[in-house]
Short mmCIF file of C-alpha atoms and ligand atoms in Angstrom, two decimals:
data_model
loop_
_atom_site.label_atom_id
_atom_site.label_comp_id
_atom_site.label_asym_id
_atom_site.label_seq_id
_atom_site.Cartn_x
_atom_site.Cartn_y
_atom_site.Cartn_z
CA UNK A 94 34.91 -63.29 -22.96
CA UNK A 95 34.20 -62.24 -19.55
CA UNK A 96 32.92 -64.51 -17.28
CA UNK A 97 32.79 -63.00 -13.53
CA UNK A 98 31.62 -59.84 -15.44
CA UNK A 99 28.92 -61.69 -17.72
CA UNK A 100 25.65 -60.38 -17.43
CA UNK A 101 24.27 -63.67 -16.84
CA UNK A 102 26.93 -64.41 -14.25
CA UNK A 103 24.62 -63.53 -10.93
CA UNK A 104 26.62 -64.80 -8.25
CA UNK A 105 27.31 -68.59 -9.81
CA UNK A 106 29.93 -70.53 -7.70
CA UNK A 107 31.18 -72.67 -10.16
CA UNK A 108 31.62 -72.44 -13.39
CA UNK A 109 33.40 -75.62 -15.78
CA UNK A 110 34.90 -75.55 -19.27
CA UNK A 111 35.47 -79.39 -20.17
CA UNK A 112 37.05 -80.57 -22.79
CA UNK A 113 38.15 -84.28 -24.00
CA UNK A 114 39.96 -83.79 -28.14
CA UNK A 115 39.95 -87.13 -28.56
CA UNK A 116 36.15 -87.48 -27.91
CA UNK A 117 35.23 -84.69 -29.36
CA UNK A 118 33.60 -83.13 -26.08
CA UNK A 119 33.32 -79.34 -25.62
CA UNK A 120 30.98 -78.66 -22.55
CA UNK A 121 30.28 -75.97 -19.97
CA UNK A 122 28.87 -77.06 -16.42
CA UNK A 123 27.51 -73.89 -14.34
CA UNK A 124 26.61 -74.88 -10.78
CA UNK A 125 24.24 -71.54 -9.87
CA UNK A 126 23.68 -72.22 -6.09
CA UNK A 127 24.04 -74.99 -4.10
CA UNK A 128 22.41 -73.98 -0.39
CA UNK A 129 19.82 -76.39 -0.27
CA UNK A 130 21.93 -79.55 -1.81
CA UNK A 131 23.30 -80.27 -4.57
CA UNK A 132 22.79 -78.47 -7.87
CA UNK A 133 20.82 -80.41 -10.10
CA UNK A 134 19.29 -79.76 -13.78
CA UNK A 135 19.48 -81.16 -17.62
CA UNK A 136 22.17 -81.97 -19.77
CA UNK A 137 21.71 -80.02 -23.16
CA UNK A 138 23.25 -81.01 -26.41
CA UNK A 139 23.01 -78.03 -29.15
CA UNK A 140 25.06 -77.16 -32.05
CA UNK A 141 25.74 -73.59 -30.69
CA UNK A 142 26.86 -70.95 -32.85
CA UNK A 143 30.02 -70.79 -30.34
CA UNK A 144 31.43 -70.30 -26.83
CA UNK A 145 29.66 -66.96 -25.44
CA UNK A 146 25.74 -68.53 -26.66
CA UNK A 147 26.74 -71.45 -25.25
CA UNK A 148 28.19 -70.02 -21.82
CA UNK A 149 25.10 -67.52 -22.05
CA UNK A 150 22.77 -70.47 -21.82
CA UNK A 151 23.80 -72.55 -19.25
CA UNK A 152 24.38 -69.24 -16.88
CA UNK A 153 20.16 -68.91 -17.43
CA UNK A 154 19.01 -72.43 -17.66
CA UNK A 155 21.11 -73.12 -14.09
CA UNK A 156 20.45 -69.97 -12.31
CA UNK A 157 16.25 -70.77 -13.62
CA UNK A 158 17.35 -74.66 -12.00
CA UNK A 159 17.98 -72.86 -8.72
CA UNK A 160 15.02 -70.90 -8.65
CA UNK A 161 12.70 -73.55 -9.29
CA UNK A 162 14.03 -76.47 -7.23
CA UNK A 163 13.84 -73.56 -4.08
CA UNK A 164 10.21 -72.87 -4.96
CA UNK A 165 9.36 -76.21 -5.16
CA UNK A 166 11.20 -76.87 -1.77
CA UNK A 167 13.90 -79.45 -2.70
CA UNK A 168 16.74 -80.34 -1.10
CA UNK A 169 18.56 -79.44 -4.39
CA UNK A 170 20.77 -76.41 -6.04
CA UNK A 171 20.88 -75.08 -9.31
CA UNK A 172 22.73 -76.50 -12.10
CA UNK A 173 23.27 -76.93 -16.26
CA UNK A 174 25.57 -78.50 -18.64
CA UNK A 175 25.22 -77.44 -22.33
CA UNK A 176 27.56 -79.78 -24.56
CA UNK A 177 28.59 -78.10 -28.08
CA UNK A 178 27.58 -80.85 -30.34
CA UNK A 179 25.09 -81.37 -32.96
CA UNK A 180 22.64 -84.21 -31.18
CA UNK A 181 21.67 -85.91 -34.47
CA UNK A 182 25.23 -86.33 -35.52
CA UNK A 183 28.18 -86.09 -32.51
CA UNK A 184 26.64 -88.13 -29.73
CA UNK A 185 29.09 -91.15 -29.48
CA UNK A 186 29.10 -93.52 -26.40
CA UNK A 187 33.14 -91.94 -26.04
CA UNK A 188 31.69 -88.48 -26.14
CA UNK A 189 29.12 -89.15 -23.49
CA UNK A 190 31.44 -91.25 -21.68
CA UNK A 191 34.09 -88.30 -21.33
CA UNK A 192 30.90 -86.05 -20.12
CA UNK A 193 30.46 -88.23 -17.55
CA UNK A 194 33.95 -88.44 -16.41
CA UNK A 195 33.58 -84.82 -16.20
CA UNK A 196 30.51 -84.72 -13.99
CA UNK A 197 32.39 -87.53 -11.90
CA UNK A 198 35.42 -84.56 -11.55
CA UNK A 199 32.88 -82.46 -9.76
CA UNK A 200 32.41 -84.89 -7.11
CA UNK A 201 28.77 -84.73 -6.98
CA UNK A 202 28.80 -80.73 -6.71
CA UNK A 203 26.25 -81.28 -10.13
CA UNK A 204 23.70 -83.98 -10.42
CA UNK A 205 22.49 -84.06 -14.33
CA UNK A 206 19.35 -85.10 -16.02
CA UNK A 207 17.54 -85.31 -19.70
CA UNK A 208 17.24 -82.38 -21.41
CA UNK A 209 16.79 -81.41 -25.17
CA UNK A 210 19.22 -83.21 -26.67
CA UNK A 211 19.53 -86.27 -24.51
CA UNK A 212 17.92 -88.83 -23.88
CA UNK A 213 17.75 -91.59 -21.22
CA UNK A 214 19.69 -94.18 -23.26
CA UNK A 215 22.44 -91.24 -23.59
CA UNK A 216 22.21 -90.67 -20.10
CA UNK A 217 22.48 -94.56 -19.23
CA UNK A 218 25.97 -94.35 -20.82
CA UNK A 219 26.59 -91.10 -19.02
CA UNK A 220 25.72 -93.23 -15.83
CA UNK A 221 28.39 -95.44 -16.42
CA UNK A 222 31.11 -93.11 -15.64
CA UNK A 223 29.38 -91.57 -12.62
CA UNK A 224 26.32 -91.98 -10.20
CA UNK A 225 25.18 -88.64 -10.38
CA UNK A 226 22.94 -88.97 -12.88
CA UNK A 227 18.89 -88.75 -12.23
CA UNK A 228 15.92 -89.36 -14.68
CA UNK A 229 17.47 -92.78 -15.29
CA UNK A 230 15.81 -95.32 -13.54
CA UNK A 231 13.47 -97.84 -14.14
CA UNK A 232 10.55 -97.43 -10.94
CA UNK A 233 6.71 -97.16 -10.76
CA UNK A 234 5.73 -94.21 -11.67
CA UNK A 235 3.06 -91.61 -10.70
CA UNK A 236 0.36 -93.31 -12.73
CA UNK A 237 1.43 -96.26 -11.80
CA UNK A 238 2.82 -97.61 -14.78
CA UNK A 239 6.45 -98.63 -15.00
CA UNK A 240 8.37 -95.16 -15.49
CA UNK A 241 11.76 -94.83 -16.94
CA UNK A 242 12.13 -91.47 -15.63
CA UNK A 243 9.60 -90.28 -17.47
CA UNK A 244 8.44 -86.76 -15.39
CA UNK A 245 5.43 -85.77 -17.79
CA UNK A 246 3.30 -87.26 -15.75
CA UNK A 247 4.48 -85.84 -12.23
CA UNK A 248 4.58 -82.53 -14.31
CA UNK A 249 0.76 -83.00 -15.71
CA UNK A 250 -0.78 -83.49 -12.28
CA UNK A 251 1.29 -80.68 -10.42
CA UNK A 252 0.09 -78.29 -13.38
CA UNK A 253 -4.23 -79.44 -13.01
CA UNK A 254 -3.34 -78.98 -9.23
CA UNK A 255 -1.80 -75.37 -9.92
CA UNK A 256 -4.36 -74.30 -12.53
CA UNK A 257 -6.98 -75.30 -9.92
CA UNK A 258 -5.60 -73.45 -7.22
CA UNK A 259 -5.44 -70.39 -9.60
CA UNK A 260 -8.89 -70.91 -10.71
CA UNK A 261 -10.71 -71.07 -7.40
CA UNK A 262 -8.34 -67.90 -6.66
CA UNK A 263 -9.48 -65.45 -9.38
CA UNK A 264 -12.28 -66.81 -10.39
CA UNK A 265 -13.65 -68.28 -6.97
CA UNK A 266 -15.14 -71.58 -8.63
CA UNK A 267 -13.98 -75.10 -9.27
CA UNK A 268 -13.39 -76.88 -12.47
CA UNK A 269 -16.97 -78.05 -13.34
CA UNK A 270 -18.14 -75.93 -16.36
CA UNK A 271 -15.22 -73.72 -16.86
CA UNK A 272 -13.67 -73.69 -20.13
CA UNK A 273 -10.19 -74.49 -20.80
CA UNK A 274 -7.62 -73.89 -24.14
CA UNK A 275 -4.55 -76.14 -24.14
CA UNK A 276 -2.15 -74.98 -26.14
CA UNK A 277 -0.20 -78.30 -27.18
CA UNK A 278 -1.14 -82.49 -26.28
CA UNK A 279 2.02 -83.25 -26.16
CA UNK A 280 3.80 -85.67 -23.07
CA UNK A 281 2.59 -82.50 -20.29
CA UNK A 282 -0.54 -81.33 -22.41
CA UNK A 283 -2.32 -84.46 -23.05
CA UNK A 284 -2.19 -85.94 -19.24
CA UNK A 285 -3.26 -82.39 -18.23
CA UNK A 286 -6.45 -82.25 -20.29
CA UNK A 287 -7.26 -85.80 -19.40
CA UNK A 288 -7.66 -84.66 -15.98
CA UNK A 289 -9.52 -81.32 -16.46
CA UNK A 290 -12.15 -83.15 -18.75
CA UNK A 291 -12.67 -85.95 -15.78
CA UNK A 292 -12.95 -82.28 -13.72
CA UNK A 293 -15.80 -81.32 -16.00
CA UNK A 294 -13.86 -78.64 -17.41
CA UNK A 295 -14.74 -77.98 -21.45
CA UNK A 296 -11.74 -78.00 -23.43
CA UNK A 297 -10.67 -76.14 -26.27
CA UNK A 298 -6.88 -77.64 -27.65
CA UNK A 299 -4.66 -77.14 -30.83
CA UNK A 300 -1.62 -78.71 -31.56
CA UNK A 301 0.58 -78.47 -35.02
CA UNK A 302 -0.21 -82.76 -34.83
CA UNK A 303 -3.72 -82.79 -36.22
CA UNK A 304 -3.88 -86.77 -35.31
CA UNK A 305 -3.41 -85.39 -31.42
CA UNK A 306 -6.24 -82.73 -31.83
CA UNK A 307 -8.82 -85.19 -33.77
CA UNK A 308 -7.86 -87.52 -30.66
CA UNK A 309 -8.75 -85.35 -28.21
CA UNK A 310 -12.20 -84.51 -30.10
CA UNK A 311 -12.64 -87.74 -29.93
CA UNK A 312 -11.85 -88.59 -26.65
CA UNK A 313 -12.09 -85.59 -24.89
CA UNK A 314 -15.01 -84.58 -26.45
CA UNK A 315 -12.86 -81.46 -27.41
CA UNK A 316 -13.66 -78.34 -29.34
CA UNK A 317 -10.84 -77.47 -31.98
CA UNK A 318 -9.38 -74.24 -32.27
CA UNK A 319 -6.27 -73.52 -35.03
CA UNK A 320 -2.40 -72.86 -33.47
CA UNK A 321 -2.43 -69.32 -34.31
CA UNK A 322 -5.33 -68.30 -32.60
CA UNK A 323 -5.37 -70.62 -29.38
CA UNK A 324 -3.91 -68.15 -27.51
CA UNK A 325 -6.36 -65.51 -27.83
CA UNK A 326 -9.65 -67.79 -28.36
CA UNK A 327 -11.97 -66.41 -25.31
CA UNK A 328 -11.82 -69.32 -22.29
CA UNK A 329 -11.42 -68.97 -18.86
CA UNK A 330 -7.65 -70.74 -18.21
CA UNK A 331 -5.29 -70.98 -21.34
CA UNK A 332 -3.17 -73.30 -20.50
CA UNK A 333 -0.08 -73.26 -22.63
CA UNK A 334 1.92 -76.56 -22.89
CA UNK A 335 3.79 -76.79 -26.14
CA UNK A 336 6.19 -73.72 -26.61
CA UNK A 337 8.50 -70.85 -24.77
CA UNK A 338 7.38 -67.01 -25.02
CA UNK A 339 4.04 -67.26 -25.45
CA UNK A 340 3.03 -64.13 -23.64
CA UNK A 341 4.56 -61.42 -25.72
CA UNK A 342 3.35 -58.10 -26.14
CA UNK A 343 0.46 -58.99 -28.60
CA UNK A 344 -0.53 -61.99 -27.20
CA UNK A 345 -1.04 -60.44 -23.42
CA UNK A 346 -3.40 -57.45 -25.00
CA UNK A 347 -5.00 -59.61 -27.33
CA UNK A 348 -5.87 -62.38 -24.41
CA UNK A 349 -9.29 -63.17 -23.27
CA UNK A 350 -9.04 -65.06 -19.93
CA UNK A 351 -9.00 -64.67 -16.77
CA UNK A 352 -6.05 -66.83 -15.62
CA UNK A 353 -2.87 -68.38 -17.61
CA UNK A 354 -1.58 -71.53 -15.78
CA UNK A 355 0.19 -74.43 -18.22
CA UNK A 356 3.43 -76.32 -18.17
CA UNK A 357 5.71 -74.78 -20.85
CA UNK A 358 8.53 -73.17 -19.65
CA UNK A 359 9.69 -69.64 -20.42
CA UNK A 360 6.07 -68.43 -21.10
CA UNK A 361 7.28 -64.60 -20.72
CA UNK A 362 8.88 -63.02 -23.79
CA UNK A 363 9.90 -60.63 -21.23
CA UNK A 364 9.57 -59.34 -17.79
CA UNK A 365 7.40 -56.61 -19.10
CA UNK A 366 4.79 -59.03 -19.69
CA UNK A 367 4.59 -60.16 -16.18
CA UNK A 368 3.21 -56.41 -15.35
CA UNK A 369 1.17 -56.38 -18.22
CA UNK A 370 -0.53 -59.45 -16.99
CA UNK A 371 -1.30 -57.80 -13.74
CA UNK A 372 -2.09 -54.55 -15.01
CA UNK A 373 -4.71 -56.44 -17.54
CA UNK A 374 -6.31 -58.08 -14.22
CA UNK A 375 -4.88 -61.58 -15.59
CA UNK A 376 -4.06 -64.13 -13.10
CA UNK A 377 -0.26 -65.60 -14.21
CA UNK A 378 1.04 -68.83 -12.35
CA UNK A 379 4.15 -68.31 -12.82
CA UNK A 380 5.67 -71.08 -15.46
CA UNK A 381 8.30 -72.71 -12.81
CA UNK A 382 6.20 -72.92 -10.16
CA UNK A 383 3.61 -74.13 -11.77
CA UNK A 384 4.92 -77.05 -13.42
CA UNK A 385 7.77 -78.23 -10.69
CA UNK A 386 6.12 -81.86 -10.88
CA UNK A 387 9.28 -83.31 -13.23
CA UNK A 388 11.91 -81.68 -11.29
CA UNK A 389 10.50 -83.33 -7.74
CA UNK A 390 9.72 -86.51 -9.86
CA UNK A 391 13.65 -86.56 -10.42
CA UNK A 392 15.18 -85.26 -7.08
CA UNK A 393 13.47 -87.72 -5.17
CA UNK A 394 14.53 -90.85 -7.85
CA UNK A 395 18.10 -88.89 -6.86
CA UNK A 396 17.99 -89.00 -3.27
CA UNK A 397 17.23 -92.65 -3.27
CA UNK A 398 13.62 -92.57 -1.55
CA UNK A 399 11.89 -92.65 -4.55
CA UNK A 400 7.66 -93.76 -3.66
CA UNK A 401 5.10 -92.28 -5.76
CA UNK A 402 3.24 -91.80 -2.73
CA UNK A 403 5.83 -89.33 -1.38
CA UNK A 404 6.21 -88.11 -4.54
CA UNK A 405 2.71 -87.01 -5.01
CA UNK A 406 2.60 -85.54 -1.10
CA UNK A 407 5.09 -83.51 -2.81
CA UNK A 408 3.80 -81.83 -5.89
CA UNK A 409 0.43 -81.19 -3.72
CA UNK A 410 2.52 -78.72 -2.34
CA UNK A 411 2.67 -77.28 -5.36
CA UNK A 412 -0.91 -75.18 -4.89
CA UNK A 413 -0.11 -74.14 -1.51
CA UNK A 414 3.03 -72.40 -2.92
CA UNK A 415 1.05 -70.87 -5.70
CA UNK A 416 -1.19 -69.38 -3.04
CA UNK A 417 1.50 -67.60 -0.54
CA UNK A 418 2.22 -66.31 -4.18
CA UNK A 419 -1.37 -65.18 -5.46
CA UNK A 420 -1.75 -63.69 -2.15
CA UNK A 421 1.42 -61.85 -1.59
CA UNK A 422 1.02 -60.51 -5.16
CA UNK A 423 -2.51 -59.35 -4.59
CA UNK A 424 -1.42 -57.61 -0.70
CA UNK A 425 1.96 -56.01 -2.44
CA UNK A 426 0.48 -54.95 -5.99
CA UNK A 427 3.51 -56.90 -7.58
CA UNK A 428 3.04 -59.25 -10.46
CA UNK A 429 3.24 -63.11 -9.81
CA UNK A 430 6.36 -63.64 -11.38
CA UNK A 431 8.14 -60.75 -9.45
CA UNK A 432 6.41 -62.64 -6.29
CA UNK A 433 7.53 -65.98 -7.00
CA UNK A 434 11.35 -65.15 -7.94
CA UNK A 435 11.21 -62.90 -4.71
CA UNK A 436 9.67 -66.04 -2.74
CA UNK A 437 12.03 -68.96 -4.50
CA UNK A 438 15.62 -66.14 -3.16
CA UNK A 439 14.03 -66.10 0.04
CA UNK A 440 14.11 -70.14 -0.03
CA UNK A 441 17.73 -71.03 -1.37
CA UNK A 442 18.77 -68.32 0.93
CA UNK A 443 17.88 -69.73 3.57
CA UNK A 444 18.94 -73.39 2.61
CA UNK A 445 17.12 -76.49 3.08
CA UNK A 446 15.02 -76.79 6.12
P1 NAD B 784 6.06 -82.45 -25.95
O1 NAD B 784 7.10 -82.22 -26.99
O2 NAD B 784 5.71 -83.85 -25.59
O3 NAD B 784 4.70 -81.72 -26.36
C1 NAD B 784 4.64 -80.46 -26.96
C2 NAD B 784 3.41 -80.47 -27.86
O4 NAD B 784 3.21 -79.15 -28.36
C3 NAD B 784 3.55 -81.38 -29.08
O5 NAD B 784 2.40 -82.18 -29.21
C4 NAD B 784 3.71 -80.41 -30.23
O6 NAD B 784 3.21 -80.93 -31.46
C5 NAD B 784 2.89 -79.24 -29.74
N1 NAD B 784 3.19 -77.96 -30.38
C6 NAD B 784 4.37 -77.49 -30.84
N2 NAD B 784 4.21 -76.27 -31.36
C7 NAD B 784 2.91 -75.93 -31.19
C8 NAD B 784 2.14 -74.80 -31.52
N3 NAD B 784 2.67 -73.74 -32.13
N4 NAD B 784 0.83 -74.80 -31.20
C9 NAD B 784 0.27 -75.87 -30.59
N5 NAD B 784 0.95 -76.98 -30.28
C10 NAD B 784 2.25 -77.01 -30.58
O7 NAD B 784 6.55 -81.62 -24.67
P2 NAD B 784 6.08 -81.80 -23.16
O8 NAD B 784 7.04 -82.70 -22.47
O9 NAD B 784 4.62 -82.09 -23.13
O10 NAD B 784 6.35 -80.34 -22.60
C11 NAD B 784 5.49 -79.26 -22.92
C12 NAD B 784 6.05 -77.97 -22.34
O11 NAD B 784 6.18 -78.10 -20.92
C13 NAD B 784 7.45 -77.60 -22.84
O12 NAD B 784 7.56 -76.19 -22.88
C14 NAD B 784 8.36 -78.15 -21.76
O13 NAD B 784 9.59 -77.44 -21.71
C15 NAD B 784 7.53 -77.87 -20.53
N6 NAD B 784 7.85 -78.75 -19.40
C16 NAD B 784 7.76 -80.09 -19.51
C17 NAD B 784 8.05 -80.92 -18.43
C18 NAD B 784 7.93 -82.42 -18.52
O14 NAD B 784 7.96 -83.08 -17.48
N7 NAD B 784 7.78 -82.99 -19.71
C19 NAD B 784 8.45 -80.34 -17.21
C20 NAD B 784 8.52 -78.94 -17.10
C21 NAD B 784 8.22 -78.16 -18.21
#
């Protein structure tokens, strides 16, 4: 298996096989970058089918890690560990406790976090081996309730501040009125359409939980629209917040709004539908700018000046980033997402101001 060579590879300075037989621990840390601090990003535990889809994985997920914590102007690199493990079944307190012995090796190089397949009670054991660990702690957070690293709601409020920028951008008009499809109410979705309704937006949601959608009729005074067709349901904003690739080739020519701005991550199948967007005159904030809230909500509980007040001065950055990039993609004819990985190179090349 080639790993200078991979095609995935792009310049990563570090990459880390660890193993520990007796625990049973088979992971791979890739630090991407690490210009503007430390690299930091999830843990993920996965039963992969073997070695090159679980090398191939944490080459994307910490190069994407680099990308976004530059964009969102951290003092923080890129970073991943994928552990080869079934979650449900393998996670023992010695398996976790090796992984963090392993992150300890790396001498703070890689700073890890929750991601699917951990949680914060596996990462509390984690923490016991080594204090570079974020997500963990118990603080007041953003809403003002006490937070064990909880970044949904840091996440939520950077997304209503994105989609608003993006709004007022193509559409030249604020929040009042406009209508809105939310593609899942989960932990992101539900805090986000909380704060469009108190907006005045009109919301249109689905979600495969009917008891979250007959909530949000309820509460939200929401209209109800079925999965399959939420994406292409006429609105202004579609906001998707449940799954990745949701603008594939049928979806993007089938899609009647004006502007896509929600929290999921991965939202293009492909780069392809980045143009598309554009060429179809549809406004795309691009998925990891957009929704940077969680990752600032964890670097600053990392770098140990963790206020919500700073916190939020943070993510209100967040619009003011999406604009260089709305702008700079409407001067250059590029597509958003071609603007915004050009934007976040220009940042971790440069380092941390
Ligand atoms: P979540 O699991 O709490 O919520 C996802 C919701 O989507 C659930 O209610 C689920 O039932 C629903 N759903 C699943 N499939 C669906 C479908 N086909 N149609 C409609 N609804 C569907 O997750 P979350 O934490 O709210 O995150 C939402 C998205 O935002 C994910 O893509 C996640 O990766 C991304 N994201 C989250 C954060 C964060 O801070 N939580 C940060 C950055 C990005």
């Amino acid at each position: 298996m080639e790993i200078f060579g991979h095609p995935d590879f792009d310049g990563h300075e570090q990459v880390v096989f660890g193993s520990d037989t007796a625990a049973g621990l088979r992971a791979i840390i890739a630090i991407h970058n690490t210009h503007r601090g430390p690299a930091m990003g999830g843990c993920r535990v996965f039963p992969y089918a073997g070695e090159a889809a679980a090398l191939r994985d944490v080459l994307r997920l910490s190069r994407g890690m680099t990308y976004k914590s530059a964009l969102a102007e951290l003092p923080v690199g890129g970073g991943k560990a994928v552990v080869m493990a079934n979650p449900g079944r393998d996670k023992t307190p010695a398996l976790l406790a090796a992984l963090g012995r392993l992150i300890d090796s790396l001498g703070g190089r890689y700073v890890t976090a929750e991601d699917s397949g951990t949680t914060v009670a596996d990462l509390r054991t984690v923490a016991q081996e080594t204090p570079h660990v974020t997500g963990i702690r118990e603080r007041r957070g953003l809403d003002g309730g006490i937070a064990s690293g909880d970044p949904s709601p840091a996440t939520a409020y950077g997304v209503f501040l994105g989609l608003q920028v993006a709004v007022a951008h193509r559409l030249g008009r604020g929040l009042e009125g406009l209508t809105v499809s939310v593609q899942g109410l989960g932990a992101v979705g539900w805090r986000l359409a909380e704060q469009l309704r108190a907006a005045g937006a009109r919301l249109q949601v689905s979600d495969i939980d009917g008891e979250r959608v007959a909530r949000a009729v309820r509460e939200l005074d929401a209209r109800p629209v079925a999965p399959e067709d939420i994406a292409t349901e006429p609105a202004d904003v579609l906001a998707p917040c449940a799954l990745g690739g949701v603008l594939n080739a049928s979806t993007v020519a089938a899609l009647r709004v004006a502007v896509v701005a929600g929290a999921a991550n991965n939202q293009l199948d492909s780069p392809a539908e980045d143009e598309a967007l554009r060429r179809r005159g549809i406004l795309y904030a691009p998925d990891y700018a957009i929704n940077a809230g969680g990752i600032i909500d964890v670097a600053f509980e990392h770098l140990g000046d963790y206020d919500a007040a700073s916190v939020r001065r943070h993510i209100e950055r967040i619009p003011r980033t999406l604009d260089i990039i709305f702008r700079r993609a409407d001067a250059e004819g590029l597509p958003t997402g071609t603007v915004a990985d050009r934007l976040a190179e220009e940042r971790f090349r440069a380092g941390a101001r």
